[in-house]
Amino acid sequence: MLPKLKAQNAKRKITWVTPDYFVDCDFNIDIFKHILNTFDVHWIVLLPAKNARFSEADFQELMELDGLRIEFLYSSYRQRDPRRLGYYLNLLRKINRDGSDINYFNCVPDPYSMPLFWLLNKNRTIFCAHDGEVTGAFNFAAITKIAFKYSYSFARFVNMFSKSQAGKFKINYPHSEIFTTYLALKSFGAYKPIDTDQDKITFLSFGVINYSKNIELLIEAACNIYEQGYDNFKISINGSCANWEYYQSFIRYPELFECQIRMIDNGEIPALFSNASYFVQPYRQVSQSGAMKVAFYYNLPVLASDFPGFRDEVVEGVNGYLFDPSDVKNLEKLMIERLEKHNRDYGQLKSKMQEHITRRYANKELAQNYITMFNQVINSSHAAA
């Protein structure tokens, strides 16, 4: 009887797959600690052989958790290389060899990963979707649209991170059962703000710079309000860019700008967010934002475009403000308002934000959302059997 009792009490197992571009979405030691009370996890992290966003050393603390085994699977091939198919088939063999109760697959579909959507057991696999539809902001949008269609059409269970995107996904894939969980806050380490010039308010821009990010709107707004006599601020722009000359052409007053146009190392991120006053996201379109969760972690209020993906997260006057990105004057007005009211209400804003963030993004509650989702899928799988 004892061996049988032990098997009944054994924890269930999850095979969890994350590519490096989504590691910061899943990388949360406190959430894993809660999940590991109920499940054992084999976390397979997909990394490029060169220029990976994360190194194995970044996972050292997580590796020490009981019940969590981390495996790194490297690829030397670019995303468009046909040899990626062999890479994904090797991943499929690893997942099937585990025979886990749940497979949690947090990858964007592409032509070579599609077989996993077809061949993984749909009754015990949860596929993640960060977007409900493919837009022009995607690289190789036409190919990605096909990959979405012929991947998610096979998905029975899907986890999403935005209610607005979940609504779009349901229209496109009505047969999928959709779960919605908030992305956890993203920490890149503790940092104590340095003593900066209190008369200079810093508007921060962070992340890869491309058309959808609409950074030129922030640059133009900053130059315009400077011409109106406001000089108690600076703009900090940080991130890699393939065509920086285009954006640089909008800068009429270089003295306003601090620009680091390169890939920002993870170790530099805490200082950027801790020493800024506001995080600005003047996007042309958005599903949800991982960078916003970095700002929330460092208690940095956000100024963001008024889109459903941001409305899901931003509470006006509590953790940030929304503006209409279709007209630069809307952003100018909001920035001027923040400059004029900064000394009077910034401390109160930060206090309200901290209270709201602590309540809404508590790791224990977020972890319980995952646990509930995993258990529901396991129960559905047993019922189907």
Tab-separated table of C-alpha atoms in Angstrom:
chain	number	residue	atom	x	y	z
A	1	MET	CA	0.000	0.000	0.000
A	2	LEU	CA	2.833	2.421	0.744
A	3	PRO	CA	4.130	2.706	-2.862
A	4	LYS	CA	0.603	3.354	-4.084
A	5	LEU	CA	0.042	6.036	-1.448
A	6	LYS	CA	3.309	7.698	-2.415
A	7	ALA	CA	2.296	7.787	-6.077
A	8	GLN	CA	-1.039	9.338	-5.192
A	9	ASN	CA	0.668	12.101	-3.195
A	10	ALA	CA	3.399	12.796	-5.747
A	11	LYS	CA	3.372	16.251	-7.258
A	12	ARG	CA	2.219	16.609	-10.832
A	13	LYS	CA	4.744	17.689	-13.439
A	14	ILE	CA	4.909	20.562	-15.908
A	15	THR	CA	7.197	20.859	-18.925
A	16	TRP	CA	7.549	24.606	-19.424
A	17	VAL	CA	9.104	26.007	-22.636
A	18	THR	CA	10.257	29.608	-23.041
A	19	PRO	CA	12.422	31.217	-25.767
A	20	ASP	CA	14.837	33.937	-24.726
A	21	TYR	CA	12.584	36.713	-26.055
A	22	PHE	CA	9.912	35.759	-23.482
A	23	VAL	CA	12.157	34.727	-20.587
A	24	ASP	CA	11.471	38.011	-18.811
A	25	CYS	CA	7.743	37.143	-18.919
A	26	ASP	CA	8.251	33.842	-17.079
A	27	PHE	CA	11.333	34.662	-15.005
A	28	ASN	CA	9.975	35.281	-11.505
A	29	ILE	CA	11.458	33.365	-8.619
A	30	ASP	CA	8.618	34.107	-6.188
A	31	ILE	CA	5.957	32.881	-8.610
A	32	PHE	CA	7.958	29.723	-9.272
A	33	LYS	CA	8.278	29.133	-5.525
A	34	HIS	CA	4.483	29.131	-5.174
A	35	ILE	CA	3.961	26.918	-8.222
A	36	LEU	CA	6.571	24.446	-6.980
A	37	ASN	CA	4.499	23.812	-3.869
A	38	THR	CA	2.038	22.032	-6.165
A	39	PHE	CA	4.012	21.015	-9.263
A	40	ASP	CA	7.473	19.889	-10.279
A	41	VAL	CA	8.693	21.861	-13.281
A	42	HIS	CA	11.110	21.050	-16.085
A	43	TRP	CA	11.825	24.458	-17.616
A	44	ILE	CA	13.346	24.309	-21.095
A	45	VAL	CA	14.827	27.669	-22.060
A	46	LEU	CA	15.485	28.227	-25.768
A	47	LEU	CA	18.541	30.405	-26.348
A	48	PRO	CA	20.431	31.520	-29.455
A	49	ALA	CA	24.072	30.436	-29.476
A	50	LYS	CA	25.101	34.084	-29.953
A	51	ASN	CA	23.762	37.365	-28.545
A	52	ALA	CA	21.303	35.756	-26.135
A	53	ARG	CA	19.362	38.151	-23.916
A	54	PHE	CA	20.042	35.936	-20.903
A	55	SER	CA	22.925	33.719	-19.816
A	56	GLU	CA	22.837	30.550	-17.733
A	57	ALA	CA	24.309	32.528	-14.843
A	58	ASP	CA	21.120	34.624	-14.690
A	59	PHE	CA	19.212	31.491	-13.630
A	60	GLN	CA	21.545	30.505	-10.802
A	61	GLU	CA	19.162	31.379	-7.966
A	62	LEU	CA	16.260	29.621	-9.674
A	63	MET	CA	18.367	26.496	-10.195
A	64	GLU	CA	18.566	26.064	-6.430
A	65	LEU	CA	14.792	25.697	-6.018
A	66	ASP	CA	13.562	22.228	-5.123
A	67	GLY	CA	11.339	20.748	-7.815
A	68	LEU	CA	12.633	22.974	-10.625
A	69	ARG	CA	14.985	21.597	-13.277
A	70	ILE	CA	16.219	24.052	-15.897
A	71	GLU	CA	17.569	22.887	-19.239
A	72	PHE	CA	19.070	25.206	-21.863
A	73	LEU	CA	18.557	24.325	-25.515
A	74	TYR	CA	20.779	26.332	-27.853
A	75	SER	CA	20.339	27.029	-31.552
A	76	SER	CA	23.020	28.268	-33.941
A	77	TYR	CA	20.481	28.904	-36.688
A	78	ARG	CA	18.577	32.091	-37.466
A	79	GLN	CA	14.808	32.041	-37.164
A	80	ARG	CA	14.380	31.789	-40.952
A	81	ASP	CA	16.897	28.953	-41.407
A	82	PRO	CA	15.149	25.678	-42.446
A	83	ARG	CA	17.457	23.807	-40.062
A	84	ARG	CA	15.333	25.285	-37.248
A	85	LEU	CA	12.847	22.519	-38.043
A	86	GLY	CA	15.298	19.935	-36.701
A	87	TYR	CA	15.819	22.081	-33.604
A	88	TYR	CA	12.093	22.111	-32.883
A	89	LEU	CA	11.700	18.394	-33.561
A	90	ASN	CA	14.448	17.779	-30.996
A	91	LEU	CA	12.470	19.950	-28.577
A	92	LEU	CA	9.345	17.924	-29.333
A	93	ARG	CA	11.169	14.706	-28.439
A	94	LYS	CA	12.296	16.206	-25.124
A	95	ILE	CA	8.755	17.278	-24.251
A	96	ASN	CA	7.246	13.924	-25.164
A	97	ARG	CA	9.970	12.086	-23.240
A	98	ASP	CA	8.948	13.997	-20.103
A	99	GLY	CA	5.372	12.723	-20.295
A	100	SER	CA	4.297	15.608	-18.067
A	101	ASP	CA	0.775	16.272	-16.870
A	102	ILE	CA	0.947	19.736	-18.476
A	103	ASN	CA	3.019	21.209	-21.295
A	104	TYR	CA	3.215	25.005	-21.098
A	105	PHE	CA	4.480	26.386	-24.410
A	106	ASN	CA	5.249	30.121	-24.431
A	107	CYS	CA	6.496	30.588	-28.018
A	108	VAL	CA	5.376	32.673	-30.990
A	109	PRO	CA	4.375	30.387	-33.894
A	110	ASP	CA	6.641	30.382	-36.919
A	111	PRO	CA	6.817	28.054	-39.944
A	112	TYR	CA	9.275	25.692	-38.267
A	113	SER	CA	7.611	25.508	-34.844
A	114	MET	CA	4.167	24.733	-36.304
A	115	PRO	CA	4.653	20.928	-36.048
A	116	LEU	CA	4.719	21.254	-32.253
A	117	PHE	CA	1.266	22.826	-32.328
A	118	TRP	CA	0.071	19.870	-34.403
A	119	LEU	CA	1.836	17.037	-32.585
A	120	LEU	CA	1.790	17.949	-28.896
A	121	ASN	CA	-1.105	16.416	-26.983
A	122	LYS	CA	-3.741	19.147	-27.241
A	123	ASN	CA	-5.582	17.896	-24.143
A	124	ARG	CA	-2.651	18.654	-21.868
A	125	THR	CA	-0.811	21.463	-23.650
A	126	ILE	CA	-1.354	25.148	-22.942
A	127	PHE	CA	-0.095	27.380	-25.733
A	128	CYS	CA	0.571	31.037	-24.934
A	129	ALA	CA	-0.532	33.883	-27.191
A	130	HIS	CA	0.606	37.433	-26.535
A	131	ASP	CA	-1.388	38.833	-29.469
A	132	GLY	CA	-4.925	38.124	-30.576
A	133	GLU	CA	-4.139	38.867	-34.197
A	134	VAL	CA	-1.196	39.614	-36.465
A	135	THR	CA	-0.715	43.281	-37.332
A	136	GLY	CA	1.667	45.186	-39.540
A	137	ALA	CA	3.969	45.667	-36.557
A	138	PHE	CA	5.109	42.038	-36.831
A	139	ASN	CA	8.287	41.194	-38.689
A	140	PHE	CA	7.335	39.177	-41.793
A	141	ALA	CA	3.668	39.781	-40.999
A	142	ALA	CA	2.313	37.774	-43.963
A	143	ILE	CA	4.271	34.656	-43.001
A	144	THR	CA	3.467	35.116	-39.314
A	145	LYS	CA	-0.235	35.395	-40.092
A	146	ILE	CA	-0.133	32.017	-41.827
A	147	ALA	CA	1.854	30.521	-38.930
A	148	PHE	CA	-0.719	31.850	-36.436
A	149	LYS	CA	-3.629	30.420	-38.398
A	150	TYR	CA	-2.140	26.954	-38.854
A	151	SER	CA	-0.837	26.783	-35.295
A	152	TYR	CA	-3.493	28.202	-32.992
A	153	SER	CA	-6.262	26.497	-34.948
A	154	PHE	CA	-4.970	23.278	-33.339
A	155	ALA	CA	-4.770	24.710	-29.818
A	156	ARG	CA	-7.421	23.597	-27.352
A	157	PHE	CA	-6.047	25.605	-24.395
A	158	VAL	CA	-4.498	29.068	-24.737
A	159	ASN	CA	-3.135	31.418	-22.078
A	160	MET	CA	-3.095	35.159	-22.758
A	161	PHE	CA	-1.939	38.209	-20.838
A	162	SER	CA	-4.399	40.903	-21.907
A	163	LYS	CA	-8.186	40.922	-21.808
A	164	SER	CA	-8.384	43.054	-24.948
A	165	GLN	CA	-6.110	40.680	-26.891
A	166	ALA	CA	-8.015	37.667	-25.539
A	167	GLY	CA	-11.190	39.151	-27.029
A	168	LYS	CA	-9.555	39.440	-30.460
A	169	PHE	CA	-8.143	35.925	-30.207
A	170	LYS	CA	-11.577	34.492	-29.392
A	171	ILE	CA	-12.982	36.003	-32.597
A	172	ASN	CA	-10.220	34.414	-34.678
A	173	TYR	CA	-10.096	31.073	-32.839
A	174	PRO	CA	-13.526	30.546	-31.251
A	175	HIS	CA	-12.936	26.866	-30.446
A	176	SER	CA	-10.027	27.505	-28.069
A	177	GLU	CA	-10.541	27.731	-24.317
A	178	ILE	CA	-8.780	30.923	-23.258
A	179	PHE	CA	-7.247	31.714	-19.879
A	180	THR	CA	-6.103	35.237	-19.027
A	181	THR	CA	-3.362	35.957	-16.518
A	182	TYR	CA	-1.508	39.187	-15.888
A	183	LEU	CA	2.180	39.234	-16.658
A	184	ALA	CA	4.210	39.469	-13.470
A	185	LEU	CA	6.309	42.485	-12.662
A	186	LYS	CA	9.781	42.316	-14.175
A	187	SER	CA	12.778	42.845	-11.945
A	188	PHE	CA	16.321	43.218	-13.194
A	189	GLY	CA	17.750	43.671	-9.704
A	190	ALA	CA	17.612	46.182	-6.881
A	191	TYR	CA	18.994	49.656	-7.320
A	192	LYS	CA	19.199	52.729	-5.115
A	193	PRO	CA	18.542	55.931	-7.100
A	194	ILE	CA	21.458	58.325	-7.272
A	195	ASP	CA	21.135	61.939	-6.175
A	196	THR	CA	20.178	63.682	-9.389
A	197	ASP	CA	19.310	67.276	-10.167
A	198	GLN	CA	15.805	67.584	-8.701
A	199	ASP	CA	15.065	70.426	-11.098
A	200	LYS	CA	15.401	68.098	-14.095
A	201	ILE	CA	12.507	65.715	-14.705
A	202	THR	CA	13.458	62.690	-16.798
A	203	PHE	CA	11.116	61.160	-19.365
A	204	LEU	CA	12.440	57.686	-20.155
A	205	SER	CA	12.100	55.697	-23.387
A	206	PHE	CA	13.369	52.124	-23.302
A	207	GLY	CA	13.333	49.175	-25.702
A	208	VAL	CA	13.973	48.341	-29.338
A	209	ILE	CA	13.190	51.395	-31.465
A	210	ASN	CA	11.008	50.751	-34.502
A	211	TYR	CA	7.993	52.114	-36.340
A	212	SER	CA	5.387	50.830	-33.896
A	213	LYS	CA	7.128	52.475	-30.918
A	214	ASN	CA	6.586	55.949	-32.443
A	215	ILE	CA	9.538	57.484	-30.593
A	216	GLU	CA	9.579	60.431	-32.984
A	217	LEU	CA	6.355	61.614	-31.339
A	218	LEU	CA	8.144	61.906	-27.982
A	219	ILE	CA	11.087	63.692	-29.603
A	220	GLU	CA	8.827	66.176	-31.380
A	221	ALA	CA	6.741	66.838	-28.262
A	222	ALA	CA	9.879	67.465	-26.197
A	223	CYS	CA	11.287	69.943	-28.723
A	224	ASN	CA	7.954	71.751	-28.971
A	225	ILE	CA	7.496	72.254	-25.229
A	226	TYR	CA	11.127	73.358	-24.948
A	227	GLU	CA	10.304	76.087	-27.471
A	228	GLN	CA	7.410	77.081	-25.221
A	229	GLY	CA	9.865	77.897	-22.433
A	230	TYR	CA	10.008	74.645	-20.446
A	231	ASP	CA	13.583	73.586	-19.760
A	232	ASN	CA	13.314	71.653	-16.481
A	233	PHE	CA	13.367	68.222	-18.125
A	234	LYS	CA	15.392	65.823	-20.248
A	235	ILE	CA	14.574	62.888	-22.518
A	236	SER	CA	16.427	59.597	-22.046
A	237	ILE	CA	16.195	57.264	-25.075
A	238	ASN	CA	17.672	53.783	-24.715
A	239	GLY	CA	17.542	50.814	-27.079
A	240	SER	CA	18.821	49.357	-30.312
A	241	CYS	CA	17.676	50.789	-33.638
A	242	ALA	CA	18.292	49.813	-37.245
A	243	ASN	CA	17.702	53.332	-38.638
A	244	TRP	CA	18.551	55.803	-35.882
A	245	GLU	CA	19.412	58.510	-38.431
A	246	TYR	CA	15.691	58.867	-39.172
A	247	TYR	CA	14.777	59.470	-35.534
A	248	GLN	CA	17.810	61.654	-34.915
A	249	SER	CA	16.589	64.006	-37.645
A	250	PHE	CA	13.683	64.998	-35.361
A	251	ILE	CA	16.030	66.173	-32.590
A	252	ARG	CA	16.244	69.958	-32.837
A	253	TYR	CA	17.807	70.515	-29.402
A	254	PRO	CA	20.459	67.866	-28.669
A	255	GLU	CA	21.035	69.263	-25.179
A	256	LEU	CA	17.609	67.882	-24.150
A	257	PHE	CA	18.465	64.300	-25.008
A	258	GLU	CA	20.532	61.507	-23.503
A	259	CYS	CA	20.604	58.684	-26.042
A	260	GLN	CA	22.081	55.193	-25.809
A	261	ILE	CA	21.297	53.617	-29.182
A	262	ARG	CA	22.390	50.044	-28.631
A	263	MET	CA	21.232	46.884	-26.930
A	264	ILE	CA	20.944	47.717	-23.253
A	265	ASP	CA	22.507	45.160	-20.943
A	266	ASN	CA	20.183	43.718	-18.301
A	267	GLY	CA	22.477	45.032	-15.591
A	268	GLU	CA	21.926	48.620	-16.796
A	269	ILE	CA	18.139	48.479	-16.600
A	270	PRO	CA	17.673	49.090	-12.833
A	271	ALA	CA	19.565	52.398	-12.973
A	272	LEU	CA	17.602	53.622	-16.000
A	273	PHE	CA	14.213	53.014	-14.401
A	274	SER	CA	15.200	54.020	-10.854
A	275	ASN	CA	16.585	57.399	-11.913
A	276	ALA	CA	13.776	58.402	-14.290
A	277	SER	CA	10.624	60.339	-13.405
A	278	TYR	CA	8.214	58.949	-16.017
A	279	PHE	CA	8.272	56.113	-18.522
A	280	VAL	CA	6.849	57.202	-21.899
A	281	GLN	CA	5.288	54.777	-24.399
A	282	PRO	CA	3.936	56.744	-27.389
A	283	TYR	CA	3.179	53.573	-29.367
A	284	ARG	CA	1.220	53.435	-32.611
A	285	GLN	CA	-0.214	50.046	-31.618
A	286	VAL	CA	0.194	47.582	-28.777
A	287	SER	CA	-1.129	44.255	-27.473
A	288	GLN	CA	0.509	44.378	-24.049
A	289	SER	CA	3.846	45.649	-22.856
A	290	GLY	CA	6.574	43.818	-20.998
A	291	ALA	CA	8.543	47.042	-20.579
A	292	MET	CA	5.590	48.549	-18.721
A	293	LYS	CA	5.923	45.759	-16.133
A	294	VAL	CA	9.539	46.808	-15.619
A	295	ALA	CA	8.345	50.354	-14.939
A	296	PHE	CA	5.731	49.044	-12.509
A	297	TYR	CA	8.357	47.029	-10.632
A	298	TYR	CA	10.522	50.122	-10.170
A	299	ASN	CA	7.440	52.184	-9.242
A	300	LEU	CA	7.903	54.473	-12.234
A	301	PRO	CA	4.673	56.149	-13.457
A	302	VAL	CA	3.931	55.719	-17.162
A	303	LEU	CA	2.626	57.984	-19.902
A	304	ALA	CA	1.152	55.698	-22.559
A	305	SER	CA	-0.893	55.771	-25.735
A	306	ASP	CA	-4.611	55.312	-25.155
A	307	PHE	CA	-5.063	51.808	-26.566
A	308	PRO	CA	-6.963	48.843	-25.087
A	309	GLY	CA	-3.722	46.990	-24.327
A	310	PHE	CA	-2.593	49.870	-22.119
A	311	ARG	CA	-6.062	50.543	-20.699
A	312	ASP	CA	-5.942	47.023	-19.278
A	313	GLU	CA	-3.042	48.089	-17.051
A	314	VAL	CA	-3.005	51.874	-16.559
A	315	VAL	CA	-5.274	53.460	-13.972
A	316	GLU	CA	-5.362	57.210	-14.630
A	317	GLY	CA	-3.744	59.211	-11.848
A	318	VAL	CA	-2.710	56.053	-9.988
A	319	ASN	CA	0.080	54.372	-11.960
A	320	GLY	CA	0.153	56.642	-14.987
A	321	TYR	CA	-1.723	58.596	-17.618
A	322	LEU	CA	-3.016	57.909	-21.121
A	323	PHE	CA	-2.919	60.220	-24.144
A	324	ASP	CA	-4.128	60.202	-27.744
A	325	PRO	CA	-1.070	59.448	-29.929
A	326	SER	CA	-2.712	60.694	-33.129
A	327	ASP	CA	-1.754	64.319	-32.381
A	328	VAL	CA	1.540	65.437	-30.849
A	329	LYS	CA	-0.275	68.204	-28.939
A	330	ASN	CA	-1.953	65.581	-26.752
A	331	LEU	CA	1.412	64.360	-25.520
A	332	GLU	CA	2.703	67.926	-25.208
A	333	LYS	CA	-0.239	68.841	-22.992
A	334	LEU	CA	0.294	65.839	-20.727
A	335	MET	CA	4.041	66.424	-20.407
A	336	ILE	CA	3.506	70.099	-19.574
A	337	GLU	CA	0.919	69.123	-16.962
A	338	ARG	CA	3.376	66.681	-15.388
A	339	LEU	CA	6.142	69.305	-15.404
A	340	GLU	CA	3.973	71.946	-13.756
A	341	LYS	CA	2.493	69.616	-11.132
A	342	HIS	CA	5.561	67.528	-10.477
A	343	ASN	CA	6.740	69.134	-7.248
A	344	ARG	CA	3.202	69.232	-5.860
A	345	ASP	CA	1.836	65.762	-6.524
A	346	TYR	CA	4.611	63.415	-7.710
A	347	GLY	CA	5.235	61.979	-4.253
A	348	GLN	CA	1.532	61.256	-3.800
A	349	LEU	CA	1.366	59.659	-7.251
A	350	LYS	CA	4.270	57.339	-6.421
A	351	SER	CA	2.618	56.376	-3.150
A	352	LYS	CA	-0.713	55.535	-4.811
A	353	MET	CA	1.100	53.620	-7.515
A	354	GLN	CA	3.040	51.495	-5.028
A	355	GLU	CA	-0.141	50.575	-3.162
A	356	HIS	CA	-1.958	49.675	-6.381
A	357	ILE	CA	0.930	47.627	-7.821
A	358	THR	CA	1.429	45.707	-4.579
A	359	ARG	CA	-2.245	44.776	-4.498
A	360	ARG	CA	-2.828	43.964	-8.168
A	361	TYR	CA	0.402	42.157	-9.005
A	362	ALA	CA	1.012	40.196	-5.809
A	363	ASN	CA	3.142	37.198	-6.738
A	364	LYS	CA	1.085	34.803	-4.622
A	365	GLU	CA	-2.119	35.787	-6.427
A	366	LEU	CA	-0.512	35.613	-9.867
A	367	ALA	CA	0.948	32.203	-9.049
A	368	GLN	CA	-2.455	30.961	-7.928
A	369	ASN	CA	-3.867	31.968	-11.320
A	370	TYR	CA	-1.317	29.665	-12.966
A	371	ILE	CA	-2.020	26.829	-10.525
A	372	THR	CA	-5.772	27.113	-11.090
A	373	MET	CA	-5.250	27.094	-14.861
A	374	PHE	CA	-2.986	24.026	-14.720
A	375	ASN	CA	-5.438	22.132	-12.511
A	376	GLN	CA	-8.382	22.981	-14.769
A	377	VAL	CA	-6.543	21.630	-17.806
A	378	ILE	CA	-5.550	18.447	-15.938
A	379	ASN	CA	-9.164	17.917	-14.843
A	380	SER	CA	-10.397	18.515	-18.405
A	381	SER	CA	-7.841	16.061	-19.716
A	382	HIS	CA	-8.991	13.400	-17.259
A	383	ALA	CA	-12.613	14.028	-18.153
A	384	ALA	CA	-11.813	13.670	-21.857
A	385	ALA	CA	-10.053	10.372	-21.166
